[in-house]
XYZ file of C-alpha atoms in Angstrom:
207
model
C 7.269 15.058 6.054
C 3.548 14.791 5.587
C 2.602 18.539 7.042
C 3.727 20.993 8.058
C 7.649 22.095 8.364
C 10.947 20.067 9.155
C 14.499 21.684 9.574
C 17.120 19.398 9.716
C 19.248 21.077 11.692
C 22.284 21.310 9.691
C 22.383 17.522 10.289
C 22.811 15.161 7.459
C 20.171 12.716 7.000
C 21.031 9.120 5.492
C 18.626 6.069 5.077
C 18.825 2.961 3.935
C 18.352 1.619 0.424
C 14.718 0.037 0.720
C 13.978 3.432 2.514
C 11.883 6.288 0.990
C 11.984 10.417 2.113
C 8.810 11.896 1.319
C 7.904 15.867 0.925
C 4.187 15.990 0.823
C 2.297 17.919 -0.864
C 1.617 21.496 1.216
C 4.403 20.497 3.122
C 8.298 21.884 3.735
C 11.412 20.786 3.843
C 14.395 23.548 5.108
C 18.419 22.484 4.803
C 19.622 24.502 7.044
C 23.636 24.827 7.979
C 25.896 23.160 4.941
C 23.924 19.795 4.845
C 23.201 18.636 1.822
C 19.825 16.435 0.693
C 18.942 13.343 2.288
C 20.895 10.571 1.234
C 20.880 6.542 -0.215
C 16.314 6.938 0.236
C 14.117 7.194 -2.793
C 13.001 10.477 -2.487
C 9.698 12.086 -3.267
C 8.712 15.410 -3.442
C 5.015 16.320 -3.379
C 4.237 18.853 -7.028
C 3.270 21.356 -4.048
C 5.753 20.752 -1.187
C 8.368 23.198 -0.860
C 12.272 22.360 -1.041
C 14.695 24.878 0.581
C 18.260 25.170 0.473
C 18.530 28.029 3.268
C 21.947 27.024 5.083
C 25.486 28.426 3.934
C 26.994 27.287 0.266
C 25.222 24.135 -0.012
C 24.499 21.829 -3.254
C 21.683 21.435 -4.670
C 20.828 17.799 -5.853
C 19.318 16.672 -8.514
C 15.373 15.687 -8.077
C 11.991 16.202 -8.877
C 11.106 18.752 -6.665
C 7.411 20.776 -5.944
C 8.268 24.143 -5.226
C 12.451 25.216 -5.108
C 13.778 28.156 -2.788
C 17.775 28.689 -2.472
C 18.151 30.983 -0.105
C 20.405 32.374 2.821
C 22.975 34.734 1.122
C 25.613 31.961 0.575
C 26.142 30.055 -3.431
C 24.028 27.357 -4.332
C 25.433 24.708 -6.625
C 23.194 22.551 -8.846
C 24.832 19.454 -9.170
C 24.846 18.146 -12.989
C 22.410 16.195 -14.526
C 18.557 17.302 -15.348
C 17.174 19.265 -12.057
C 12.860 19.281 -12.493
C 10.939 21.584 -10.603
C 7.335 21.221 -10.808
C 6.051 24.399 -9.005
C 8.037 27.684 -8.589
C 11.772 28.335 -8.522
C 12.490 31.026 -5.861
C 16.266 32.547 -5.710
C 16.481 34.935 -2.735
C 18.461 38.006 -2.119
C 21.787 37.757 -1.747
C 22.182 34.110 -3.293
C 24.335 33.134 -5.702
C 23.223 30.092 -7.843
C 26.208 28.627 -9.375
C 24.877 26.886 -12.255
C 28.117 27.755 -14.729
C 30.160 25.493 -11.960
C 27.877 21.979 -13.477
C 26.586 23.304 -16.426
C 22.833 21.493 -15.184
C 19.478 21.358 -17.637
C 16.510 22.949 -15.658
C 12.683 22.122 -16.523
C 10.258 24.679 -14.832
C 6.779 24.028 -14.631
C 6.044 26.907 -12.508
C 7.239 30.875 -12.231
C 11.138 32.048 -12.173
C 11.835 34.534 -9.490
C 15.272 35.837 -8.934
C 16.456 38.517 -6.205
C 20.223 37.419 -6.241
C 22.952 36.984 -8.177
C 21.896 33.898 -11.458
C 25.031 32.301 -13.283
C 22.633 29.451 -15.342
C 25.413 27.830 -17.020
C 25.390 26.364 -20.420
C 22.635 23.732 -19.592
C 19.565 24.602 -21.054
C 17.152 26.860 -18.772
C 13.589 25.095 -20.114
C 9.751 26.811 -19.119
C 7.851 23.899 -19.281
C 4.536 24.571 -17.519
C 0.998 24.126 -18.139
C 0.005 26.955 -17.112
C 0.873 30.432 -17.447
C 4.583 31.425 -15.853
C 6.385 34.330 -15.670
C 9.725 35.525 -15.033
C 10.429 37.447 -12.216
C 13.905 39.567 -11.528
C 16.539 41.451 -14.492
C 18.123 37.819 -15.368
C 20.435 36.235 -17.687
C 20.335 33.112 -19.257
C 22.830 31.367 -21.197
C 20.811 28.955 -23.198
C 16.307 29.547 -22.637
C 13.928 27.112 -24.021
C 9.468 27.726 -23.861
C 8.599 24.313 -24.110
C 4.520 25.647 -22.417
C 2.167 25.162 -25.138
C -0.702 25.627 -22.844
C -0.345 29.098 -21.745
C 1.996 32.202 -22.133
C 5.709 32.544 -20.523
C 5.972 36.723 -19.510
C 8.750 38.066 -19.041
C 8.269 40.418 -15.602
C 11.596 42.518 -16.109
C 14.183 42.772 -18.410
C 15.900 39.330 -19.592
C 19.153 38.507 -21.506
C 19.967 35.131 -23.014
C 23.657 34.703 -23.939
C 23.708 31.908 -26.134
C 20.338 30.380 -27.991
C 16.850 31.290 -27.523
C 14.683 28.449 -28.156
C 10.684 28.698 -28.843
C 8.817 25.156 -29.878
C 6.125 25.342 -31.564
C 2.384 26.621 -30.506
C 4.407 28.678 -27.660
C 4.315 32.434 -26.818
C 7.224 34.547 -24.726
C 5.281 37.875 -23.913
C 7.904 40.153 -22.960
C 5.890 42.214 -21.108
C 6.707 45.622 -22.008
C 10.535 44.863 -21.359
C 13.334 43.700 -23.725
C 14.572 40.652 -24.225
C 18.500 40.619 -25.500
C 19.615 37.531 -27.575
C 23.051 37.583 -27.749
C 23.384 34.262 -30.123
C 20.637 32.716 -32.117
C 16.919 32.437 -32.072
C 15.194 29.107 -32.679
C 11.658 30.233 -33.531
C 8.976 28.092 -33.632
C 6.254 30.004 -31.680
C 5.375 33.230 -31.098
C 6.002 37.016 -29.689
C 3.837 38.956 -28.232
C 3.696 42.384 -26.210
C 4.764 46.394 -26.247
C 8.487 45.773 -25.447
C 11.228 43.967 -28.058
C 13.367 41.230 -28.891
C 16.529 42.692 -29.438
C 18.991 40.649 -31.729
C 22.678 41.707 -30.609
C 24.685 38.578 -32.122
C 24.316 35.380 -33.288
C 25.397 33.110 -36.318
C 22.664 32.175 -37.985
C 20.071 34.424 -40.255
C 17.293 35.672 -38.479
């Protein structure tokens, strides 16, 4: 797909081994129906192409991708493994993304937006942009990670993280006048800033 948008249809697409499936950049890729991502090619996925999932309950493979929507009002499952996503993460209304079924890692370079119904898992949920990102949508985490040393991760809304909070070093998580709950342990490395709170509600270790 070098421009432009292609729907498959619902239709499963399968190519050979010495066969590559290409997302361009600017480009867009819908999954519509249950079909699931193109299969046996080496795929590639432009850092500003678009991925969507916008079928029925679908799962969600694990790639590089540019830009990630899972949408459609049916449950999304990432597949285990290590899911990138170098542009934005989009979960529309309705949507349920079933990440607690896999348990995947997810590495974000660009913003978090969530309008449906988020069950991360216990793989770790990682911010790792290079440029500033924000969180978008009341959302709970199980395990978060800022890995962006370049710019600032802001918290939009209010944000719970069930198990470990994790901030390397040289980051900041601006909460942005909201609260952040940790219901385990903080890892803290970087830094806080902004009006609203990190509320400590559990954990094991000393804080």
């Amino acid at each position: 797909v070098q421009s432009g948008l292609f729907t498959n249809g619902g239709f499963a697409i399968t190519g050979g081994a010495g066969d590559t499936f290409e997302v361009a950049n600017g480009a867009r890729f819908n999954l519509s129906g249950t079909s699931a991502m193109a299969t046996v090619f080496t795929k590639s996925f432009g850092a500003t192409s678009t991925v969507n999932y916008q079928g029925g309950v679908q799962n969600v493979s694990v790639e590089t991708y540019g830009h990630l929507i899972l949408d459609g009002g049916s449950t999304k499952t990432p597949l285990g493994g290590t899911h990138t996503v170098a542009g934005n993460f989009t979960l529309g209304a309705g949507t349920i993304y079933a990440g607690n079924t896999n348990n995947p890692l997810v590495n974000l370079a660009g913003n978090f937006s969530n309008s449906g119904t988020f069950n991360s898992g216990t793989g770790q949920f990682t911010f790792s942009g290079t440029a500033a990102q924000g969180i978008t949508g009341v959302t709970t985490f199980t395990n978060l990670a800022v890995s962006n040393t370049a710019a600032v991760v802001t918290a939009n809304n209010a944000l719970t993280v069930a198990g470990t909070l994790t901030l390397a070093a040289s980051t900041t998580l601006a909460d942005g006048g909201n609260t952040v709950t940790v219901n385990g342990d903080i890892s803290n490395a970087g830094s806080h800033t902004g009006t609203g709170r990190i509320l400590l509600s559990g954990g094991a270790a000393a804080h």
